[in-house]
Coordinates of C-alpha atoms and ligand atoms in Angstrom, one line a residue:
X27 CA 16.2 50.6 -25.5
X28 CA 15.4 51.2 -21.7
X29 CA 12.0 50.2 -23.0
X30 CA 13.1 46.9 -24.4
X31 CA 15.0 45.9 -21.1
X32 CA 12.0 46.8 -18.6
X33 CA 9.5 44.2 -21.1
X34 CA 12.2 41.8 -20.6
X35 CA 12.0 41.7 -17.0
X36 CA 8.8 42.1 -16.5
X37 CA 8.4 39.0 -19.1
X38 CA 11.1 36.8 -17.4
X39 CA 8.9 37.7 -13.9
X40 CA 5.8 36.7 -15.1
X41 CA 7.1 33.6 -16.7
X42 CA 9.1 32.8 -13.0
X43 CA 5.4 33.7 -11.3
X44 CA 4.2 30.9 -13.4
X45 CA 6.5 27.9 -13.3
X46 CA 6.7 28.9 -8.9
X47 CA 2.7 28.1 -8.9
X48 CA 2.9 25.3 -11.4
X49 CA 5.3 23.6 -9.4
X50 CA 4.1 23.9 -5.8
X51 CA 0.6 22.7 -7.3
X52 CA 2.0 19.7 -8.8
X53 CA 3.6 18.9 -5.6
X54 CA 0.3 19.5 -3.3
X55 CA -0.6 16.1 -3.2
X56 CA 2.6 14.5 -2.5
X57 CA 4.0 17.1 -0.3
X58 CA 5.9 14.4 2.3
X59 CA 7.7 12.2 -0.8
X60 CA 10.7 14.1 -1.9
X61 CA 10.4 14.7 -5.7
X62 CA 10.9 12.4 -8.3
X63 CA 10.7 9.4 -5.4
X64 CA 8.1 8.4 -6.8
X65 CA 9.7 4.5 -8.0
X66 CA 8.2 2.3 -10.0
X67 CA 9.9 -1.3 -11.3
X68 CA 9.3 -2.3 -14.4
X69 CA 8.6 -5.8 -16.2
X70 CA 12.2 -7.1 -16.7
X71 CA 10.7 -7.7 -20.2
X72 CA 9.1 -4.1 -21.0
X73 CA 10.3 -1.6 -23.8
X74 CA 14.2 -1.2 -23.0
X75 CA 14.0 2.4 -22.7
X76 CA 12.8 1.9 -19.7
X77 CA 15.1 -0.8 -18.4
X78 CA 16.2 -1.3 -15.0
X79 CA 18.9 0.7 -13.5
X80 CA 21.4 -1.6 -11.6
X81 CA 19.4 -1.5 -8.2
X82 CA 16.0 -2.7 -10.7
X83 CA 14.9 0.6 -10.3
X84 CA 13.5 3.1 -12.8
X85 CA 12.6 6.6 -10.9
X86 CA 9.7 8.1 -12.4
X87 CA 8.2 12.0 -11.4
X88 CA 4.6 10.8 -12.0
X89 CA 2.6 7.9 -12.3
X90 CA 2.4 7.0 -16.1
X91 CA 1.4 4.3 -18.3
X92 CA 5.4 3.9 -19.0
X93 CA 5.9 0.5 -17.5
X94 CA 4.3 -1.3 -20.6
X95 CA 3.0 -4.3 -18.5
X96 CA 1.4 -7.2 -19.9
X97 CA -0.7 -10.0 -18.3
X98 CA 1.5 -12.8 -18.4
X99 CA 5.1 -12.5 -16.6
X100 CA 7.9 -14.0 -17.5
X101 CA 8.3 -15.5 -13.6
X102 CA 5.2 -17.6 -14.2
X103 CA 6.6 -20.3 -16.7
X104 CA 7.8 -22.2 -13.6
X105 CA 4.7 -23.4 -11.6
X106 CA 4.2 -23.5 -9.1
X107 CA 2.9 -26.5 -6.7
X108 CA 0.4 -25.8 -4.7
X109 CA 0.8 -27.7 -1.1
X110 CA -1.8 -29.0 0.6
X111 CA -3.2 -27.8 3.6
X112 CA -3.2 -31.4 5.1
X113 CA 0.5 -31.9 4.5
X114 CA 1.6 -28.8 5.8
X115 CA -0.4 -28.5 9.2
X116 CA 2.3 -30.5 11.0
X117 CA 2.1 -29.2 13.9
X118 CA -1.9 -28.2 14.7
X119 CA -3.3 -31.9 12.9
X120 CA -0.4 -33.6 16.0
X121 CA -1.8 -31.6 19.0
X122 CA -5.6 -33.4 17.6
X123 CA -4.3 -36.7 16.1
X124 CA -3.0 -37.7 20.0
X125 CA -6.3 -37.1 21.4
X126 CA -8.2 -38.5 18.8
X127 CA -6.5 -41.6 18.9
X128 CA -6.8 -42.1 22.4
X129 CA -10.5 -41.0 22.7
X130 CA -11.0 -43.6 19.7
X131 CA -9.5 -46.3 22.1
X132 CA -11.8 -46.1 24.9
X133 CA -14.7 -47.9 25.4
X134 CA -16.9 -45.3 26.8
X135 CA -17.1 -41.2 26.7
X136 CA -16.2 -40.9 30.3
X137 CA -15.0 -38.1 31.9
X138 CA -11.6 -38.7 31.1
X139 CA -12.9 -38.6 26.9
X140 CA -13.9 -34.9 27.7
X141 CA -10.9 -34.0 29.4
X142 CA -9.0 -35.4 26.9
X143 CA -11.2 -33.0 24.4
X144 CA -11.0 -30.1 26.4
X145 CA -7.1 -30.3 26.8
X146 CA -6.3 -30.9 23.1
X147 CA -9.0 -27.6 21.9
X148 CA -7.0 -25.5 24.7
X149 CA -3.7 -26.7 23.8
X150 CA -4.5 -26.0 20.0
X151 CA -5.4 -22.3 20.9
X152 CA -9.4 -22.2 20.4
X153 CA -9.8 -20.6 23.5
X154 CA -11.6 -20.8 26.6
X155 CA -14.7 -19.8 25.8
X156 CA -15.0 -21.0 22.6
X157 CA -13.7 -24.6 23.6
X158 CA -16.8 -24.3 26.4
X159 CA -18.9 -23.4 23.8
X160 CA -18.3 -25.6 21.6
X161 CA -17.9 -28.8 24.1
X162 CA -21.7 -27.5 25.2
X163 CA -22.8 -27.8 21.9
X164 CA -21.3 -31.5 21.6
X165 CA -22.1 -32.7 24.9
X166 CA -26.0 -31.3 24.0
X167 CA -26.6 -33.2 20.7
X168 CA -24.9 -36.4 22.4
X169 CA -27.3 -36.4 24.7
X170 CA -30.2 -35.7 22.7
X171 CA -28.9 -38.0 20.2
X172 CA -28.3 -40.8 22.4
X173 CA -24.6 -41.4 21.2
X174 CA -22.5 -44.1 23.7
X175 CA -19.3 -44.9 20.8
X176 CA -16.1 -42.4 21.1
X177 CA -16.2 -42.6 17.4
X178 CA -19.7 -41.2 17.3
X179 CA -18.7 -38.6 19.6
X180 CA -15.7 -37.5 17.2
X181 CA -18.7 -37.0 14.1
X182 CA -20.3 -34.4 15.9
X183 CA -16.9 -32.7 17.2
X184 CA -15.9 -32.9 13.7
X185 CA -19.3 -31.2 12.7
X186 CA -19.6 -28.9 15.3
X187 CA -16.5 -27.6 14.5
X188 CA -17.2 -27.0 10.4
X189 CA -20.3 -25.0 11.6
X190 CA -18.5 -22.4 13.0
X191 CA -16.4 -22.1 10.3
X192 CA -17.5 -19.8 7.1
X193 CA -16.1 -20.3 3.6
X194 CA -14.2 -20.9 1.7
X195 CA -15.3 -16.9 0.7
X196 CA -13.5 -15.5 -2.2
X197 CA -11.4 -13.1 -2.5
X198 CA -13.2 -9.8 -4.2
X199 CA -11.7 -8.1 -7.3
X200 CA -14.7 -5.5 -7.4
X201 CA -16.4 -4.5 -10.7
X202 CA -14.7 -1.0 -10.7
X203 CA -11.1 -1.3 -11.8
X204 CA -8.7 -1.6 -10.2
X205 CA -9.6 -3.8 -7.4
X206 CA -8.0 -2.6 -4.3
X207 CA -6.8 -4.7 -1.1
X208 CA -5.5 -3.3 1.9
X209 CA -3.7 -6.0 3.7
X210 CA -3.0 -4.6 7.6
X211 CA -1.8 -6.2 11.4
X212 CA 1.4 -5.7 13.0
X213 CA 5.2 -6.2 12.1
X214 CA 6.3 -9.5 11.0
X215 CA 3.4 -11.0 10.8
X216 CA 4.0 -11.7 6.8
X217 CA 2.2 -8.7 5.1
X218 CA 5.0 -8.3 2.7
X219 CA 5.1 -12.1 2.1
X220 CA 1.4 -12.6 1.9
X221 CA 1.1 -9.5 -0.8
X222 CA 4.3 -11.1 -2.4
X223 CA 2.8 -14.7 -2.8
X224 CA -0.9 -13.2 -3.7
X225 CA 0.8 -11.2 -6.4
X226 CA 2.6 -14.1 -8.0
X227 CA -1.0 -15.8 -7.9
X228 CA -3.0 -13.0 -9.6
X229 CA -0.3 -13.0 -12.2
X230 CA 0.1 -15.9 -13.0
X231 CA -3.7 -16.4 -13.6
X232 CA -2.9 -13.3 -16.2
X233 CA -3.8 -10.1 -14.0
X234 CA -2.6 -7.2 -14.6
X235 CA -0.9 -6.3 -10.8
X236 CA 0.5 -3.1 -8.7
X237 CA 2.4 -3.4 -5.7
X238 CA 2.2 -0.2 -3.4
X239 CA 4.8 0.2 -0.6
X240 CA 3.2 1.8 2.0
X241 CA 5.0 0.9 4.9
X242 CA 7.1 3.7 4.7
X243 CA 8.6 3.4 8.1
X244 CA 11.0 0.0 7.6
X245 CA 13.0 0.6 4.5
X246 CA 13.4 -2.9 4.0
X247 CA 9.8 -3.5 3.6
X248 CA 9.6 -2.0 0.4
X249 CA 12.8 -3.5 -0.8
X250 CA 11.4 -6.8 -0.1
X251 CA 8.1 -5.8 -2.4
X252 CA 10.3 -4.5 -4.9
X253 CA 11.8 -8.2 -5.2
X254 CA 8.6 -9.8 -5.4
X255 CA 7.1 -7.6 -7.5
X256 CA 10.3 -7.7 -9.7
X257 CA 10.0 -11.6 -9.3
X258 CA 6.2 -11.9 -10.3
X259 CA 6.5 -8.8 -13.1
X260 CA 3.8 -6.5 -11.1
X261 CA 4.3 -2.9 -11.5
X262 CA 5.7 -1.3 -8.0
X263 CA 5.3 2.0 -6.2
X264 CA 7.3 3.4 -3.5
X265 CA 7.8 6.7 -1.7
X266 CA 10.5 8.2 0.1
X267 CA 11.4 6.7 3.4
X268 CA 9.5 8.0 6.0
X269 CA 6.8 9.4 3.8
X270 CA 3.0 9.3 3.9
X271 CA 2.0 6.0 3.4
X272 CA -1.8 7.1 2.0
X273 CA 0.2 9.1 -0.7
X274 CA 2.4 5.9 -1.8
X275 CA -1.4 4.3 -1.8
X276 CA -3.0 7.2 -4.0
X277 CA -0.3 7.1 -6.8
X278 CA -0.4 3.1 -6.6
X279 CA -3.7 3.2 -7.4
X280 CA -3.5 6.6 -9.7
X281 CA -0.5 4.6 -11.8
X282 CA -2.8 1.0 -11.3
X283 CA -5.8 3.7 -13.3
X284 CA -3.1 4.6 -15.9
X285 CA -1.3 0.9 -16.4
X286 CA -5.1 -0.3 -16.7
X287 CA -4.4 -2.9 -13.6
X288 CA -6.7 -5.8 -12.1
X289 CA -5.4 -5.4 -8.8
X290 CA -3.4 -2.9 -6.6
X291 CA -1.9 -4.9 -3.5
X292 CA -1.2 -2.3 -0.6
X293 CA 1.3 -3.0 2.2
X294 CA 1.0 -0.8 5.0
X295 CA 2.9 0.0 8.0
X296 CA 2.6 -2.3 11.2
X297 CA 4.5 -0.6 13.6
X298 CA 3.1 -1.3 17.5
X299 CA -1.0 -1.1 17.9
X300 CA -0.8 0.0 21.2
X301 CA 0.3 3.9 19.2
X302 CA -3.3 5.3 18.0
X303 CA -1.2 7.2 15.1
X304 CA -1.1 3.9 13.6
X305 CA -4.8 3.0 13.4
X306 CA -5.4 7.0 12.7
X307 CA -3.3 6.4 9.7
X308 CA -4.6 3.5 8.8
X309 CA -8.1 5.2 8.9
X310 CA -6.7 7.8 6.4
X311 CA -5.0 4.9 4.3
X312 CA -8.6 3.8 3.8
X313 CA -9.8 6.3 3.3
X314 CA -7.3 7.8 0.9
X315 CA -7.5 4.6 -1.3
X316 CA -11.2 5.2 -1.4
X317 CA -10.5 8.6 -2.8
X318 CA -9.0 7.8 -6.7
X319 CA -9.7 5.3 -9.4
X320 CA -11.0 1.7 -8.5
X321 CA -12.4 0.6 -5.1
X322 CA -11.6 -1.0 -2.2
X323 CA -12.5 -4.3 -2.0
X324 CA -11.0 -6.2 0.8
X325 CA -9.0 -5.3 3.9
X326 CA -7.1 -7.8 5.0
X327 CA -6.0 -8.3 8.2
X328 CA -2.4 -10.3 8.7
X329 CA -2.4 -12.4 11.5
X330 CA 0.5 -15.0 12.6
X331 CA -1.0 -18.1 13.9
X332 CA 1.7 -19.0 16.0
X333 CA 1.0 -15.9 18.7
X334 CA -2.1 -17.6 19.2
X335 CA -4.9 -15.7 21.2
X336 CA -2.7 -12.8 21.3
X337 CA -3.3 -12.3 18.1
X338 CA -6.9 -11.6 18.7
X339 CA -5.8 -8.4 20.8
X340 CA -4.5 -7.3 18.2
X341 CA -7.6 -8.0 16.0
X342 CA -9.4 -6.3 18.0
X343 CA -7.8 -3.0 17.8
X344 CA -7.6 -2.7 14.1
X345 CA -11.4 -3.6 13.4
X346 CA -11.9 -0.2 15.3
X347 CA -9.6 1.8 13.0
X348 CA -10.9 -0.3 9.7
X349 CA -13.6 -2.5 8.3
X350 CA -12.0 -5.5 7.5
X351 CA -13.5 -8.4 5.1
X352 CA -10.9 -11.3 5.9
X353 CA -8.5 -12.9 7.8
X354 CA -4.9 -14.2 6.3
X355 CA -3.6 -16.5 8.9
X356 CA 0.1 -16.9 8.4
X357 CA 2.9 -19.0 9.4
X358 CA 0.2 -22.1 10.4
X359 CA 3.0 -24.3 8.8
X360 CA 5.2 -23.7 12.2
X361 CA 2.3 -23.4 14.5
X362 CA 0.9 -26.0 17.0
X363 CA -2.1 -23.7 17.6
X364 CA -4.5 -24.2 14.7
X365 CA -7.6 -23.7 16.8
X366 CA -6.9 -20.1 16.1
X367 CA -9.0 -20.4 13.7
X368 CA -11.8 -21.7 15.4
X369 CA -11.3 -18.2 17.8
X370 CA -11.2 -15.9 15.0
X371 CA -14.5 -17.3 13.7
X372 CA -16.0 -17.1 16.8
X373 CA -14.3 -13.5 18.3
X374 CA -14.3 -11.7 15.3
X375 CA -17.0 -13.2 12.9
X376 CA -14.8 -12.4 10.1
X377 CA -13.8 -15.2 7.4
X378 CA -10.5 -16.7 7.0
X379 CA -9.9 -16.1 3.6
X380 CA -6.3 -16.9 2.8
X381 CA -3.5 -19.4 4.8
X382 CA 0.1 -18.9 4.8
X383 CA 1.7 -22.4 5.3
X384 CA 5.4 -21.5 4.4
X385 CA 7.9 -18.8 3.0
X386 CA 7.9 -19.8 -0.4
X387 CA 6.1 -18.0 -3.5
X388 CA 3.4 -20.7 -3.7
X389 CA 2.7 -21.3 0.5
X390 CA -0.8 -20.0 0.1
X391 CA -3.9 -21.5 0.0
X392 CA -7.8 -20.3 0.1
X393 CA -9.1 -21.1 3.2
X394 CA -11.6 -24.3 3.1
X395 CA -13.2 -25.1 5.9
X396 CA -13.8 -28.9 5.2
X397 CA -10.4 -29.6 3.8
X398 CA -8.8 -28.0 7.5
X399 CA -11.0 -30.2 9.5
X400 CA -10.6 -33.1 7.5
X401 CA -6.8 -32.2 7.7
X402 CA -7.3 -32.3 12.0
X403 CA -9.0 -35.3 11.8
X404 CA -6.9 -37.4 9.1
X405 CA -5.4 -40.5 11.1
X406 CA -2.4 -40.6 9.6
Ligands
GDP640 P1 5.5 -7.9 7.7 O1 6.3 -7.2 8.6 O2 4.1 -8.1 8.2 O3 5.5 -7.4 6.3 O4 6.1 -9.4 7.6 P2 7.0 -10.1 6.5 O5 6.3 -10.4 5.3 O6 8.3 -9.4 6.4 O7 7.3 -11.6 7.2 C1 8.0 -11.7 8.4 C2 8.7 -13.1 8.4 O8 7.7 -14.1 8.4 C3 9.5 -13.4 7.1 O9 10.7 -14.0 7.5 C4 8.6 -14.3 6.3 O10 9.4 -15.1 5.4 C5 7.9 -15.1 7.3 N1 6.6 -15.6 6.8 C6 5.6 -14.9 6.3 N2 4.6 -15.8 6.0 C7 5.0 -17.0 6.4 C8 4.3 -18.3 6.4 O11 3.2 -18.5 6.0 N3 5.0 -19.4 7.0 C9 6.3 -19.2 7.4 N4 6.9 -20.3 7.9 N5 6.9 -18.0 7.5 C10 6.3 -16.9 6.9

């Protein structure tokens, strides 16, 4: 009998011994989410035993193939209308129309034509040096070429300017799926929105998306991407407040691998550049995403046009932690200082790939170089 009791124990140990190294094993990886944070929301029109708890939520332990997500969403039998940049650069095509129209009315180019130049490239926020720059390159070939007419003069601005700007340049899904994007830059510059609009895109042209809430510092942030993800039926991945971003990023892209997902858009955390933990993490978020399934294939960096050349500070600081591969200028619906974009190109060297003109779903638009300058020089 004694016998019988001591094989007991020593059974119920070893099985204890087990399940203790199983379990902190399992939880190496994701040792900062608390367990079962893991949260991903599902299509609102997947396989009902997975259906939405009241807060749109299902809670899952580990990334699985359980949302049952198909290309087309529900969300995209409403188009969208995509603006046009022309009719939404209020603001930036004023600050050139003015000038244009009074250079057009002179006689001459006098000095007062290439003050009048000068004033309306600094007042849209090229810059200083590029505006020199680029008003050396104009005054060069007007010489050369002999030009005397204003409207002569406004050609070669106009060309000028589309040589120093590259694209449009595509956005790249990769050949290894899932295509991963990074999208980076500081708070409120529209990360969230810009993944949120991009998503509704991709799905709508029938890929198969995840959203990945890595800014794990501001709650709301991944509330917000929960909404459009619920919105445009893209699988979503949270972790616990406060959590390592680059392991919400790893099991976005692990559960991306598993759903068989086109794309998995990551937000990251934007909190002040000016604290070198950010850009370390940022290094590791890269770096991390690199790690798993897929490949990284663009890292974008957010930038709102309407702080201007500050914006290029910040630009600065995060193509030290990362490599980016584009721009996505924001908010240029609101912004006089268009010429931003001439900056970037010139500063950075890096392409402006996407433009936020607005807060709706649809308020982005590929970057064309031609159709923005047109848009600056349209007379009306
Ligand atoms: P994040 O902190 O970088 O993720 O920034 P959010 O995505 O939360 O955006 C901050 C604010 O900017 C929100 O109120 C957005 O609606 C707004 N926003 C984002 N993109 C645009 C845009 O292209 N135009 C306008 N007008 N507002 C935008």
């Amino acid at each position: 009998m004694l016998m019988v009791f001591i094989l007991i124990g020593v059974a119920v140990v070893a099985v204890s011994l087990v399940g203790f190294v199983v379990l902190t094993r399992g939880n190496d990886r994701r040792e900062a989410i608390e367990p079962g944070a893991l949260i991903v929301i599902d299509r609102p029109d997947a396989d009902p035993s997975t259906a939405l708890d009241s807060e749109g939520v299902t809670a899952l332990d580990e990334p699985s193939g359980i949302a049952e997500i198909s290309a087309v969403s529900d969300a995209s039998v409403e188009e969208l209308e995509r603006p046009r940049l022309r009719d939404r650069l209020g603001k930036a095509r004023s600050v050139f129309s003015g000038a244009f129209a009074s250079i057009r009315g002179r006689s001459a180019i006098n000095d007062e034509v290439w003050d009048d130049l000068e004033e309306a490239l600094l007042r849209a926020d090229v810059g200083i040096g590029p505006t020199t720059e680029l008003l050396d390159a104009v005054r060069a070939r007007v010489r050369d070429g002999g030009i005397e007419g204003t409207d002569e003069l406004l050609d070669v601005v106009k060309a000028e300017m589309l040589a120093r700007l590259e694209g449009p340049v595509p956005l790249d899904i990769g050949v290894e799926q899932p295509g991963i994007w990074l999208f980076v830059g500081v708070n409120g510059v529209g990360k969230t929105t810009t993944i949120g609009k991009l998503g509704r895109r991709l799905t709508d042209e029938g890929h198969t998306v995840v959203m990945a809430a890595g800014d794990t510092f501001r709650a709301a942030a991944a509330e917000q991407l929960g909404t459009w993800a619920e919105r445009c039926g893209a699988a979503f991945v949270r972790g616990a407040e406060g959590g390592d971003p680059s392991s919400v990023i790893f099991d976005g892209v692990a559960h991306g691998a598993a759903i068989g997902a086109d794309i998995v858009l990551c937000d990251t955390a934007g909190r002040l550049h000016t604290k070198s933990n950010l850009m370390d993490e940022l290094s590791k978020v890269r770096r991390v995403a690199d790690k798993g399934a897929g490949a990284v294939t663009e890292v974008l960096l957010v930038l709102d046009a309407t702080t201007g050349q500050n914006g290029l500070v910040q630009a600065r600081q995060f193509t030290e932690a990362v490599e980016l591969t584009g721009v996505v200028l924001t908010k240029l619906d609101g912004s006089a200082k268009g010429g931003i974009v001439f900056a970037i190109a010139s500063e950075l060297k890096i392409p402006v790939k996407l433009v936020g003109v607005g807060e709706s779903a649809g308020d982005l638009v590929d970057f064309d170089p031609v159709e923005f300058v047109d848009a600056l020089f349209a007379r009306e």
